[in-house]
Each structure stands twice: as structure tokens, then as C-alpha cells.
Coordinates of C-alpha atoms in Angstrom, one line a residue:
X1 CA -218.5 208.0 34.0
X2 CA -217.1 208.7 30.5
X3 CA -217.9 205.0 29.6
X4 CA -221.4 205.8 31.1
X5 CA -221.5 208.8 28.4
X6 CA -219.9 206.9 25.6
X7 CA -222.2 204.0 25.3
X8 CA -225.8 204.5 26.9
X9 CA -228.5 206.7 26.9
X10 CA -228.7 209.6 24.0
X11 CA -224.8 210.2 23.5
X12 CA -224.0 206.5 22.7
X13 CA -222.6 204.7 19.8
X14 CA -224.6 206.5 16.2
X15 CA -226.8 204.1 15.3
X16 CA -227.5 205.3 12.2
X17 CA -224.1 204.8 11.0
X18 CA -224.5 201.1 11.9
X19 CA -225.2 199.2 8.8
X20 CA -229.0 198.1 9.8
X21 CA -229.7 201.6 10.1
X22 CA -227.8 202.8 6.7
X23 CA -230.4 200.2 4.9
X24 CA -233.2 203.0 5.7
X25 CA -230.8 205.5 4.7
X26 CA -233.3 206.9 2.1
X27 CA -237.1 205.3 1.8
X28 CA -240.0 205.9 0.5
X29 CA -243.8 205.2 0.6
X30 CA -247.0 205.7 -1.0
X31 CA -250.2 206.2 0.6
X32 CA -253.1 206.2 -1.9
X33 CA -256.2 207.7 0.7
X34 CA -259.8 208.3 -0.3
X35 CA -258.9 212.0 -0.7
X36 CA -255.4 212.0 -1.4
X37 CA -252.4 210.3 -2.8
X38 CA -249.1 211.0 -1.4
X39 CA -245.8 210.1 -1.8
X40 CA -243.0 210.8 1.0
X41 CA -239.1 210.1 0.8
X42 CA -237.6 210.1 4.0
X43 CA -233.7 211.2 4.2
X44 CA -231.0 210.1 7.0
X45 CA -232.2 206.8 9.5
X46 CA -232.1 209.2 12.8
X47 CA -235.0 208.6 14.7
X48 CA -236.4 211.2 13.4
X49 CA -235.9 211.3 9.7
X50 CA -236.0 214.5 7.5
X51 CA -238.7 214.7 4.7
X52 CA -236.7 214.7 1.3
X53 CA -239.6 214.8 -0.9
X54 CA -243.1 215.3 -0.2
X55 CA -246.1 215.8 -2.7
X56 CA -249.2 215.5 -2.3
X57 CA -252.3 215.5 -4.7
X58 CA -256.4 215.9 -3.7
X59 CA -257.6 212.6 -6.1
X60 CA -260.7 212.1 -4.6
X61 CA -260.8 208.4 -5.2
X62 CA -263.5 207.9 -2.4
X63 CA -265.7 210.8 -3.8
X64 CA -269.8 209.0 -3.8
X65 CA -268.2 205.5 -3.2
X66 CA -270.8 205.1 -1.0
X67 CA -273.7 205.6 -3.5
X68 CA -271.9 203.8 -6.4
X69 CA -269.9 201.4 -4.9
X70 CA -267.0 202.2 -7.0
X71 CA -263.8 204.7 -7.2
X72 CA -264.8 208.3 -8.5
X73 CA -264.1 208.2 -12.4
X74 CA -262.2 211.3 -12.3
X75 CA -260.4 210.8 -8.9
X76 CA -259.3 207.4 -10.6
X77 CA -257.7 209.1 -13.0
X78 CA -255.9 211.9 -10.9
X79 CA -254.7 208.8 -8.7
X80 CA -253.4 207.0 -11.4
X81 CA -251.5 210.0 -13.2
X82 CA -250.0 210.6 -9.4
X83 CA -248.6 207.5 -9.4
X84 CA -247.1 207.4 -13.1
X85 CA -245.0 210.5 -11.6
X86 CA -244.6 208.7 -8.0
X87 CA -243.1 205.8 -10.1
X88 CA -240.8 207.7 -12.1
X89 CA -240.0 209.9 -9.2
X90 CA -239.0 206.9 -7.1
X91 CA -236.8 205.4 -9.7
X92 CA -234.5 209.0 -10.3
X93 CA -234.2 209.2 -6.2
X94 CA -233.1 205.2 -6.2
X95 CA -235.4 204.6 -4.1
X96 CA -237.3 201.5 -6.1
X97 CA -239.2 199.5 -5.0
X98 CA -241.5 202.0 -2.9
X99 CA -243.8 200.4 -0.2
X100 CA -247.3 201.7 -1.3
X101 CA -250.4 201.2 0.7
X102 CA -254.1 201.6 0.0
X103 CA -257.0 202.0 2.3
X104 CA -260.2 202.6 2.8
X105 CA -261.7 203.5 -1.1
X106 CA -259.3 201.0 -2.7
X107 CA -260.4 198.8 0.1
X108 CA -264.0 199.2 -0.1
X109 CA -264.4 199.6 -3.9
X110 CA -266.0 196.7 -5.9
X111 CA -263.6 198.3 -8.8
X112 CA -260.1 198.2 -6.3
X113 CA -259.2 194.8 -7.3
X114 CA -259.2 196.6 -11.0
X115 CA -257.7 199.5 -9.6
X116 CA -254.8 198.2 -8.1
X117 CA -254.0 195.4 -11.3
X118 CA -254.2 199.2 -13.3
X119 CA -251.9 200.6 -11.4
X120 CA -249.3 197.3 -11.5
X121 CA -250.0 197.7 -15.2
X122 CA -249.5 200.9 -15.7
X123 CA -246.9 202.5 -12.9
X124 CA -245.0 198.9 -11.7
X125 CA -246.5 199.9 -8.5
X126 CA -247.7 197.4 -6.4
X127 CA -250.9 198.5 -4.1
X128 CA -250.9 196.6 -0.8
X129 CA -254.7 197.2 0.9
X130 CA -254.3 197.3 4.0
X131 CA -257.8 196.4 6.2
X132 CA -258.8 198.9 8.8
X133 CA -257.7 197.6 11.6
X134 CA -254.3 197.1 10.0
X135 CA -254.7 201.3 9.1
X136 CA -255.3 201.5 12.5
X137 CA -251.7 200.2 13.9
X138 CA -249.6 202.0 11.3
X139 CA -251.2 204.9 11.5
X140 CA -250.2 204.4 15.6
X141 CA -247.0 203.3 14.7
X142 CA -246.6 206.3 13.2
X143 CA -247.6 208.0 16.7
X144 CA -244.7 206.2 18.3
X145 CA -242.1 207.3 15.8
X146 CA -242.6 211.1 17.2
X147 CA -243.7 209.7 20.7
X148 CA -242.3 206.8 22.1
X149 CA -243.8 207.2 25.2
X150 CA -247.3 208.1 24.1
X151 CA -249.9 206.7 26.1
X152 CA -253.6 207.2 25.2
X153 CA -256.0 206.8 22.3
X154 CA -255.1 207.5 18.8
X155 CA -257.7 208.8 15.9
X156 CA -256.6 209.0 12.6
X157 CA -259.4 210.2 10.0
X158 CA -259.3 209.7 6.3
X159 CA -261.6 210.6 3.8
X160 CA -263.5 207.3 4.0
X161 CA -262.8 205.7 7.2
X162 CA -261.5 206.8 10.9
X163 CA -259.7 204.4 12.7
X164 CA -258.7 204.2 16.4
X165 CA -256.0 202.3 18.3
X166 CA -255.1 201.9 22.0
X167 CA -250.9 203.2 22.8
X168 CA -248.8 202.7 25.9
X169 CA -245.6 201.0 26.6
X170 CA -244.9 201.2 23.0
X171 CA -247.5 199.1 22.0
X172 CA -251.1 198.8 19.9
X173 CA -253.7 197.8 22.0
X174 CA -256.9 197.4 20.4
X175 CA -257.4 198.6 17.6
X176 CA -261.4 199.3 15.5
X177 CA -262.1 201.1 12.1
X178 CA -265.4 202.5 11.3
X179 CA -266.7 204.0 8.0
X180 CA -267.5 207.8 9.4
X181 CA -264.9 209.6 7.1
X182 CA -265.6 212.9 5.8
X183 CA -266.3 212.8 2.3
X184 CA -268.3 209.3 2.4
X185 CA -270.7 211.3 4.8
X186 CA -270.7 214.4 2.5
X187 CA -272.4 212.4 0.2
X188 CA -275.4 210.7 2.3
X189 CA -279.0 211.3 2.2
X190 CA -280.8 212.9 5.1
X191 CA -279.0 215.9 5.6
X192 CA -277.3 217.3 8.7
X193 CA -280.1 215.4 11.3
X194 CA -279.2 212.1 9.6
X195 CA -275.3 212.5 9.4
X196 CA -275.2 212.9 13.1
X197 CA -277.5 210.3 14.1
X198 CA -275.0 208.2 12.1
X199 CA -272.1 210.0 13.7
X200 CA -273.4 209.8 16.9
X201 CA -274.1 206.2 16.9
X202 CA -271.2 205.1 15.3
X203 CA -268.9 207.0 17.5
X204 CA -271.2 204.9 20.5
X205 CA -270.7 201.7 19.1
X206 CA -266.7 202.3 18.7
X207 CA -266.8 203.5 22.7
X208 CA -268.2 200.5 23.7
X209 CA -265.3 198.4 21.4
X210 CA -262.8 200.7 23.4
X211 CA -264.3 201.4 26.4
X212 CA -261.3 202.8 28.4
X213 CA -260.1 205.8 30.0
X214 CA -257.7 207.9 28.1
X215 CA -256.1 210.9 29.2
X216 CA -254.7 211.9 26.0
X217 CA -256.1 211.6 22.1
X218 CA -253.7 211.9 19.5
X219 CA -255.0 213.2 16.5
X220 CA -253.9 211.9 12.9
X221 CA -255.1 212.6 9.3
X222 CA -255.3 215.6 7.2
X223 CA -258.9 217.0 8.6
X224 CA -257.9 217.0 12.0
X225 CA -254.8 219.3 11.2
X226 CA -257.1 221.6 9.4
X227 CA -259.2 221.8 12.7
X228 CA -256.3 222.3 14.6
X229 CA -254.9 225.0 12.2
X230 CA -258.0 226.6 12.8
X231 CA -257.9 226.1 15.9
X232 CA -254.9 228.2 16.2
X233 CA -256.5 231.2 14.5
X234 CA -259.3 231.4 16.9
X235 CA -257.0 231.5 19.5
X236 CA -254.4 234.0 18.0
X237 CA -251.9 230.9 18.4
X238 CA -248.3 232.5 17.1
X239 CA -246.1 228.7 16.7
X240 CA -248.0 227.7 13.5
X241 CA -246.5 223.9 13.9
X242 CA -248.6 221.5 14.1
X243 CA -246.9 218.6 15.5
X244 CA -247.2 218.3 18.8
X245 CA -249.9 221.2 19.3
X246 CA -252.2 220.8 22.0
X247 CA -255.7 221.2 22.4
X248 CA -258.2 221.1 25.5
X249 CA -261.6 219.7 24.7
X250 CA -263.3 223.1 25.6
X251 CA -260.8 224.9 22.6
X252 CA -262.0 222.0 20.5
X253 CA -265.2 222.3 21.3
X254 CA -265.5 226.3 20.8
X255 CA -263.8 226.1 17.6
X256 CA -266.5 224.2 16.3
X257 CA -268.5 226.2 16.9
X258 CA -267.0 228.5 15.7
X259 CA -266.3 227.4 12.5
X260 CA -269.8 226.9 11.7
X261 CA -269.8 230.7 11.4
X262 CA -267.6 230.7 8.6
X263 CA -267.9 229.6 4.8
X264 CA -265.7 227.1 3.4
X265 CA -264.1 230.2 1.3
X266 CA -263.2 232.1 4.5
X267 CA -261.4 229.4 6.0
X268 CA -259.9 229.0 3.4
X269 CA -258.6 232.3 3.6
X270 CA -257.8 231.6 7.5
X271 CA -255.2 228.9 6.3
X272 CA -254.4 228.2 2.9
X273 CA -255.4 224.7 2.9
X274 CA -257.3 223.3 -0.5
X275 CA -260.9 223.8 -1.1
X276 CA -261.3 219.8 -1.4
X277 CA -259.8 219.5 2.1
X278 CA -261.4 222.2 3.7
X279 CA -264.9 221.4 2.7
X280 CA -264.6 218.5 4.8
X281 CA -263.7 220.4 7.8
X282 CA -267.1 221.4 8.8
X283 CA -268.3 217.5 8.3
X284 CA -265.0 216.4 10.6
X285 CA -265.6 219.0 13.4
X286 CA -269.0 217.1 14.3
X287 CA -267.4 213.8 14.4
X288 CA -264.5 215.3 16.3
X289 CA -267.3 217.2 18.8
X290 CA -268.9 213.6 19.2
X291 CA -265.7 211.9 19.2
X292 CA -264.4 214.3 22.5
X293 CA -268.3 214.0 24.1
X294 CA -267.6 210.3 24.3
X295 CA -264.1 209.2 25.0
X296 CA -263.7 213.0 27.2
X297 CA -260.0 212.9 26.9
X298 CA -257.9 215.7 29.1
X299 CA -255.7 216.6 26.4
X300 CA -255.8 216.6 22.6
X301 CA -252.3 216.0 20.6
X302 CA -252.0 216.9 16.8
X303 CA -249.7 213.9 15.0
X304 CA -248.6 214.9 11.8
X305 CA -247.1 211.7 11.1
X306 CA -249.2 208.8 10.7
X307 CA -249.4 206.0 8.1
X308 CA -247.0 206.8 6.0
X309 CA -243.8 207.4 9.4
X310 CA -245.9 203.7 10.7
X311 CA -244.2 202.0 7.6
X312 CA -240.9 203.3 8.2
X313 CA -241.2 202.9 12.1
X314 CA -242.0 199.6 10.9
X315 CA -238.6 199.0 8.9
X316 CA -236.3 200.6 11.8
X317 CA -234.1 197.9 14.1
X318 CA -235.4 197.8 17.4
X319 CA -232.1 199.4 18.9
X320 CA -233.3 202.6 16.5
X321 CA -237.0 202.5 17.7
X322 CA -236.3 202.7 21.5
X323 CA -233.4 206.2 21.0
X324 CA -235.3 209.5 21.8
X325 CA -236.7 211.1 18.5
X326 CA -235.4 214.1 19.7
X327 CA -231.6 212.9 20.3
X328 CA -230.9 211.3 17.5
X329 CA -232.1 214.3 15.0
X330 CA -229.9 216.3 17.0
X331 CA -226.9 214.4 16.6
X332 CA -227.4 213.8 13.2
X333 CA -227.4 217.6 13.0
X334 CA -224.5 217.7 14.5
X335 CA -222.7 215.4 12.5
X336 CA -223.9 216.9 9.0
X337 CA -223.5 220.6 9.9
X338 CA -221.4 221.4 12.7
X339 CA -217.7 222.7 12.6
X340 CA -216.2 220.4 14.9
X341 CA -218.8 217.4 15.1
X342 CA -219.3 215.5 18.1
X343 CA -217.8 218.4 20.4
X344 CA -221.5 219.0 21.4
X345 CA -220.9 216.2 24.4
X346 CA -218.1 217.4 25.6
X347 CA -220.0 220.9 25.9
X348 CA -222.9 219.1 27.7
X349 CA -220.6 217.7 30.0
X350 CA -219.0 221.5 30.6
X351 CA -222.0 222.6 31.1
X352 CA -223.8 219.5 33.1
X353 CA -222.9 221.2 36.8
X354 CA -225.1 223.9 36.4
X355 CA -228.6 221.3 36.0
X356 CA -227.5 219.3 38.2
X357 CA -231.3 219.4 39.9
X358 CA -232.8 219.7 36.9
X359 CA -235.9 217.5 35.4
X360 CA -234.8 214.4 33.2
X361 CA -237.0 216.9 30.6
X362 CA -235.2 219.8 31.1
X363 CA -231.8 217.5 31.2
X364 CA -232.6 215.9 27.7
X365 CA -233.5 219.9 26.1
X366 CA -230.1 220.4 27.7
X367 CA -228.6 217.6 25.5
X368 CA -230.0 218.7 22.4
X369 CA -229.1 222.5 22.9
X370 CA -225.5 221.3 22.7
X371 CA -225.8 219.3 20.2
X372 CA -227.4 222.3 18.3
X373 CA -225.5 224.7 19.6
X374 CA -223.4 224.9 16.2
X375 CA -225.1 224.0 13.4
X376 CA -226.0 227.1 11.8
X377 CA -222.8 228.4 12.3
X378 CA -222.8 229.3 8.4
X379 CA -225.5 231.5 8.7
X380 CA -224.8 235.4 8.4
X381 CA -223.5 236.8 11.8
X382 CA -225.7 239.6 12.3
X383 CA -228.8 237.2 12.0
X384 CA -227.5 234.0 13.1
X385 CA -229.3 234.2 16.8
X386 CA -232.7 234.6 14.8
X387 CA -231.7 231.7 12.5
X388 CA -231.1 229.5 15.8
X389 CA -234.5 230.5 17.4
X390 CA -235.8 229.6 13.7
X391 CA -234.6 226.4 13.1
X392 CA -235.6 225.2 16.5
X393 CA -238.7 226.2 16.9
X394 CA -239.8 225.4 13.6
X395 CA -238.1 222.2 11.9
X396 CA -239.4 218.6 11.3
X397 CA -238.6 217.7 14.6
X398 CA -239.9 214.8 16.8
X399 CA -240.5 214.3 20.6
X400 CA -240.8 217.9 21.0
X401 CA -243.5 219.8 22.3
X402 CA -244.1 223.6 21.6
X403 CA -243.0 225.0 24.7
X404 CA -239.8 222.6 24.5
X405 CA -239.2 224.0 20.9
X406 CA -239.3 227.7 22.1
X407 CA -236.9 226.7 25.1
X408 CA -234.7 225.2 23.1
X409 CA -235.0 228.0 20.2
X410 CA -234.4 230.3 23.0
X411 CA -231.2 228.6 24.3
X412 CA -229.7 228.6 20.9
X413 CA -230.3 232.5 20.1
X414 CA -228.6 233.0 23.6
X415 CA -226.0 230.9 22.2
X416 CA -225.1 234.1 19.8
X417 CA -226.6 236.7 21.7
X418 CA -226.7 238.0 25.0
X419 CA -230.0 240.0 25.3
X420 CA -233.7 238.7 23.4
X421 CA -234.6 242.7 23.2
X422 CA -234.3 243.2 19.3
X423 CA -235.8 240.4 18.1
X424 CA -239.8 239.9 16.4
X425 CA -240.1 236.7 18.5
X426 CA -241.6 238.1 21.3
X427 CA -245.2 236.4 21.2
X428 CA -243.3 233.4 21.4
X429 CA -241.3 234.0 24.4
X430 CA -244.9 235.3 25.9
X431 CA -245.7 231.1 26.0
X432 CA -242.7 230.5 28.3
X433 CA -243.0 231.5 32.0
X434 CA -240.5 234.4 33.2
X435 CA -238.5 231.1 35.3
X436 CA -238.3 229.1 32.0
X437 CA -236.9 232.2 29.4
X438 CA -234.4 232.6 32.2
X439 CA -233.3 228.8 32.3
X440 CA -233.1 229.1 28.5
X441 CA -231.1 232.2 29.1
X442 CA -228.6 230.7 31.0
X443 CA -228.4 227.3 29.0
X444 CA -227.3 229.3 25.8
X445 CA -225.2 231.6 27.9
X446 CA -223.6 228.3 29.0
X447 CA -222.9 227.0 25.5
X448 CA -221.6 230.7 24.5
X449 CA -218.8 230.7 27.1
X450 CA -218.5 226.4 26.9
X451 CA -217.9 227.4 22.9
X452 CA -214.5 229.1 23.9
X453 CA -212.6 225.6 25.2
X454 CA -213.4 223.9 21.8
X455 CA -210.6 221.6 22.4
X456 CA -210.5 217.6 21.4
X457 CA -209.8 216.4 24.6
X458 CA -213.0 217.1 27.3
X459 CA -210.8 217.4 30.4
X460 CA -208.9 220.3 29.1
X461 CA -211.8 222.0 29.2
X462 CA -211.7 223.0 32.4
X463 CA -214.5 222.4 35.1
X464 CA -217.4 223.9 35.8
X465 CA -218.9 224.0 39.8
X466 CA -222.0 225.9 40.9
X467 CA -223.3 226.8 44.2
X468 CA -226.9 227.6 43.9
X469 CA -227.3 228.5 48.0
X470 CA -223.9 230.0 47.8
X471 CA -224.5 231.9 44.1
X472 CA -221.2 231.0 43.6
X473 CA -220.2 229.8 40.4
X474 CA -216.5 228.1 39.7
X475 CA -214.5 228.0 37.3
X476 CA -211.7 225.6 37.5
X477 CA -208.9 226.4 34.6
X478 CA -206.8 223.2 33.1
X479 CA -203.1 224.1 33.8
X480 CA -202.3 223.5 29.7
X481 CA -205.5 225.6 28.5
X482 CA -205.0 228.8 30.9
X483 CA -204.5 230.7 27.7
X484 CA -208.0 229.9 26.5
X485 CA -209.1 232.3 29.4
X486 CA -208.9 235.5 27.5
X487 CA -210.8 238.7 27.1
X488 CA -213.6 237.5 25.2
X489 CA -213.9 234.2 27.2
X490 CA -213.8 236.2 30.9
X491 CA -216.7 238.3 29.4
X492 CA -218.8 235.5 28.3
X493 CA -218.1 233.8 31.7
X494 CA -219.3 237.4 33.7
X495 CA -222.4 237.4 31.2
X496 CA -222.9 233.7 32.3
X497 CA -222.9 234.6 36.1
X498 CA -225.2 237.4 35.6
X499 CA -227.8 235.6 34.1
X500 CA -227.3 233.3 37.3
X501 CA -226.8 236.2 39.7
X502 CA -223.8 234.7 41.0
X503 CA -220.6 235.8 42.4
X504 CA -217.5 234.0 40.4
X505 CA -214.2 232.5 41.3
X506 CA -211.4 231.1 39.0
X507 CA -208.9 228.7 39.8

């Protein structure tokens, strides 16, 4: 069993210390957009990478390409001051040479060929274009890196194009771009009539290219997030992540609606995104409305990583790609921040009697509580339940869902604190079911009393045996660790039954 432990499944060998995986140890990309250019620097090769730098600027490249044919004068020359800083950026983080992609405006532009020799010229920078359906499977691949089980249709929207691509199995299927982004549809003639004839019958002819049945559309690009961040203010939504929100096609359908009751101004207000990106929000809810008419999708998932995560998922070993996002942050964690790294497994193991039925889900939450279950250990005393729930429920963190990320968030304060009474996260806990705060409950319990054998060897930890007919919990003692018993421990152990409503016995 211990070899089982040591060398499969999420507490195997690191593979971000192997030396394929220290190669991605720090790297960057450029995405130069028809709205935006952005640079990203991802940190540490877990599977789920943190973001060390991040910036962002509104260019407008793609601003009336349609009626000109060519890159917006003055967006050319935002873009191109970006990258001068990108370049210089990159070079002080040693991250040289950046991978920098352009799509659809540099793509479409009679003036991109000039563009991109410009920005060689200029910056050292050297724009790959990449064609739409090429967009289509990075921008998927980027799916993948947060999902590697997503299954469905993905949609990522930019401000010149929208692209969508087939996932499942962790694979692109087909893949189709169209030209139906926001701001090239801002600019046509016809007015509101005309843009949705053209919406309409675009979004047609891509349904007919893609004519499956998905259950599931995953939503990339900056205009989707917008929607969905309105979204949540409609709805009086209280986890303002975005990753991994979910959406019904009625919500998505009343919030359209119901933005086209507000000015650009007020949503602005609503959300604190830019005025250039929320102008195109009321343009990108009717091809979203069409878009869900069509393809009628169950369930609607918010991706915040796209193109930009699709190049690095496209740099990762295989052996990386297939760990759990999830996992592999989580042990990083571990290994950066905890006091005693890599005693989180034996913990799990401790602990592992009491899920014995559990769901493989619940199991792997389970695994990452007690690989967590530390790591803020340096945070004050008196707040460091809040700082737990904090960090969990709100960091970069992939192949999580929201109600997973309150669950575990909820584990982790009970890791420092008996009772949730006290705390401002109640409208949080209110999306858990009473069953599932009480399984968080007693997983951080668990870890609070497992904390107290923090001893190198596992099987001097003792052993843990429960009875759930019986509710009867055991607690076998190690001969050589009785000691480790004391006051504090027996306390944490009776707080630990009670959440269980269980009867104890000690050996």
C-alpha cells in the first residue's frame, strides 16, 4: 500500500522537480488580441502554475479593421509601446525569448505583415500569427490545463474573431473560427437589425460545421467574463471568482436582458472593468444569447485561462499534462510554505479511515485539504482560520469548482478553529448544503487533531478506525508515541467525535 501511495496517483514522485518540468520553471507569453495585448509570466511547473506577472493594456488594434482594412493607427501605437515594455520586461525576469502570438487583427490586417516586421524591428519580438482555427485549439488547450476532463464545446471570443473547438478525452475535436467579434461588429453599417442578422447567421452556419450535442460550453475571452461578472451581480453571487463559475442558459439569458437596461457607465460601476471592454459587452451578450439558442448547452463554464495557459499546456511533458491541476498546486504549496513539507500524506493517510465511502471527488478535496492544511501557518493566530477560508476559496487555482473551493476553505478554517460562528463568511457557507459544511467540518477537525502526531515516520502516528453504524470512532495509540496523547490532543480528538456524533475508544 505505501508503494501504492509513493508512486501513483496525486501523492507520487514531484514532477515538477524532474528536470523536464524545471525547463518551464518560469515562462512567458505574449498575446497581441484585437483589443488587448497582454503579457503573462507563469511561476513554478505545477499543473497549475501561479501568475508571476500579469499586465494587460486595451490597444485596440482591431478598432474599424473592418472598414479600413488595416490596424487602428492609434491602437498600433499603444500595441507597439506594450511590447517595448513586454520586451524589456521579459529580459529583467530572464525569461527571453517569450513566445508571442497574434490573432485575429494582426491576422486579418493588410498592414500585419508590416506590423509584425515593426515589432521584430523595434522590440526583438517575434509575432507568430496564428490562423483561427489554430486560435481555436490553444485557446482549448488552455481549457484542458484547468480541466483535464472537460468534455463539451469551447467559445473563446476576441475582439475580432470567436472561435469554437470540440473537447473530450483530452482532445480538440473540430475546431471553426468566424469573424463575429465584438468590436469588428461595433463598427458595421445597419445598425442593431443588421448585426443580428449577421449574428444570427453566422452563429447558423458555425452549428451546422459543429453540429453536435454538448452538454457543457466553456466560455473563454475577456467579454464573456464581463458577462459572467455581471452575471453574478444580478444574481447577488457572493464568490467573485470567475474560474470555474457556472451559468444555466436561463441566468444567461435573463442577464441579457437585463443588461440592456443599463448604460455602459453603470456597468461599469457594477464591476470595475474598462470602458473599452465594457462597451463590447452589450454587442457580446447577443452573440452569446444566439450562441446558447443554438448549440442549447445544459451548463455554461467560465475559463479564465485560454490562449495564453494553451501555449504553456503546450510546453508541459505529457507525464505533467495528465497530474490533477488541483494536486499538484497543492503540493507545490506544500513544499514552498509548509513547516514540515510533505507531512501532508502522512496526515491524509491518518485521516483516510474516516472517507472511506466517500466520492473519488470528495476523496481528492480530502487530499488537497491535507496538503493545505499548513501553509499559512505564518499567518497571525487570531486570524489564521479566516486566512485559510481566504486562500482557498479565492487563489489561482485549477480543477476546482466553487462549491469545491468553499469545502475546502471550510476544511482548512476548521483546521484552526472549532466553530464557523464569528466569522463574515457566512453567504458563502449558505452555497453548501447543511451535509456538505458538516463533512468540511469534520475534514478540518480531522487535520486539527492529525496535526498533533507530526512525526517523520507515518506508522507512529497511530491509527485511526471508524464505525459509521456503530458511531464509534477508534483511536489506536503507537506504543513509542503514547506521550503525544496529551491534553490538548484528547480535546481535539473529543471535538473530532462530536462533529461525528460518535462515541470514542483509545487503545
Amino acid at each position: 500500500m505505501d508503494g501504492q501511495h509513493d508512486e501513483d496517483g496525486p501523492f507520487g514522485r514531484p514532477l515538477f522537480n524532474d528536470p523536464k518540468s524545471k525547463a518551464l520553471k518560469r515562462v512567458g507569453a505574449i498575446d497581441v488580441g484585437s483589443n488587448s495585448v497582454r503579457m503573462v509570466v507563469f511561476d513554478g511547473a505545477a499543473r497549475s502554475p501561479a501568475y508571476f506577472f500579469n499586465e494587460k493594456v486595451m490597444a485596440g488594434l482591431g478598432a474599424g479593421l473592418s472598414e479600413t482594412g488595416h490596424l487602428n493607427p492609434e491602437g498600433r501605437d499603444r500595441a507597439l509601446a506594450a511590447l517595448r515594455r513586454f520586451a524589456l520586461l521579459a529580459q529583467g525576469m530572464g525569461v527571453s525569448p517569450m513566445t508571442c502570438v497574434a490573432t485575429a487583427a494582426v491576422r486579418d490586417a493588410a498592414d500585419g505583415p508590416d506590423f509584425r516586421a515593426e515589432v521584430a524591428r523595434e522590440t526583438g519580438l517575434n509575432l507568430w500569427v496564428a490562423e483561427g482555427v489554430e486560435e481555436a485549439r490553444l485557446s482549448a488547450q488552455g481549457v484542458f490545463l484547468g480541466w483535464p476532463e472537460a468534455q463539451g464545446l469551447m467559445c473563446d471570443i476576441g475582439g475580432s474573431s470567436m472561435e469554437l473547438a470540440e473537447l473530450g478525452e483530452g482532445v480538440v475535436g473540430r475546431r471553426v473560427s468566424s469573424q463575429i467579434g465584438p468590436l469588428k461588429l461595433m463598427s458595421m453599417k445597419g445598425g442593431i437589425k443588421a448585426r443580428k442578422a449577421l449574428i444570427d447567421e453566422t452563429i447558423d452556419d458555425l452549428r451546422a460545421q459543429i453540429d453536435g450535442d454538448y452538454e457543457t460550453l466553456f466560455l473563454v475571452g475577456g467579454s464573456w467574463r464581463a458577462i459572467a461578472r455581471l452575471d453574478m451581480e444580478r444574481r447577488g453571487y457572493p464568490l467573485k471568482v470567475l474560474h470555474e463559475y457556472r451559468m444555466t442558459a436561463k441566468s444567461i439569458l435573463q442577464t441579457v436582458k437585463w443588461i440592456s437596461n443599463f448604460s455602459v457607465d453603470e456597468l461599469r460601476a457594477m464591476t470595475g472593468n474598462s470602458e473599452a471592454r465594457m462597451r463590447l459587452v452589450p454587442i457580446a451578450s447577443q452573440v452569446l444569447k444566439s450562441l446558447i439558442q443554438r448549440f442549447k448547452p445544459q451548463s455554461v463554464a467560465v475559463s479564465s485561462y485560454g490562449i495564453r495557459e494553451g501555449l504553456l499546456y503546450e510546453q508541459m511533458p505529457f507525464e505533467l499534462k495528465r497530474r490533477d491541476p488541483l494536486i499538484e498546486a497543492c503540493r507545490y504549496d506544500e513544499a514552498m510554505n509548509a513547516r514540515i513539507p510533505g507531512f501532508g500524506k502522512f496526515l491524509f493517510r491518518f485521516i483516510e479511515p474516516l472517507f472511506e465511502k466517500a466520492s473519488p471527488e470528495r476523496i481528492r478535496l480530502v487530499k488537497a485539504a491535507c496538503l493545505l492544511h499548513d501553509v499559512s501557518w505564518r499567518a497571525h493566530p487570531d486570524y489564521r482560520a479566516e486566512v485559510c477560508f481566504d486562500n482557498a476559496t479565492r487563489a489561482n487555482l485549477g480543477g476546482l469548482d466553487h462549491p469545491g473551493r468553499i469545502f475546502l476553505g471550510t476544511a482548512l478554517l476548521h483546521r484552526y478553529k472549532n466553530s464557523r460562528s464569528g466569522t463574515h463568511f457566512q453567504e458563502l457557507f449558505d452555497l453548501l448544503s447543511e451535509k456538505e459544511l458538516r463533512d468540511a467540518e469534520v475534514l478540518g477537525k480531522a487535520m486539527r487533531f492529525g496535526a498533533m502526531f507530526s512525526v517523520q515516520r507515518p506508522e507512529l502516528m497511530g491509527q485511526l478506525k471508524w464505525h459509521p453504524k456503530k458511531r464509534l470512532l477508534k483511536l489506536k495509540l503507537h506504543p513509542d508515541t503514547k506521550a503525544l496523547f496529551g491534553e490538548v490532543a484528547q480535546a481535539r480528538f473529543a471535538s473530532l467525535a462530536s462533529a461525528l456524533e460518535a462515541e470514542t475508544l483509545v487503545t
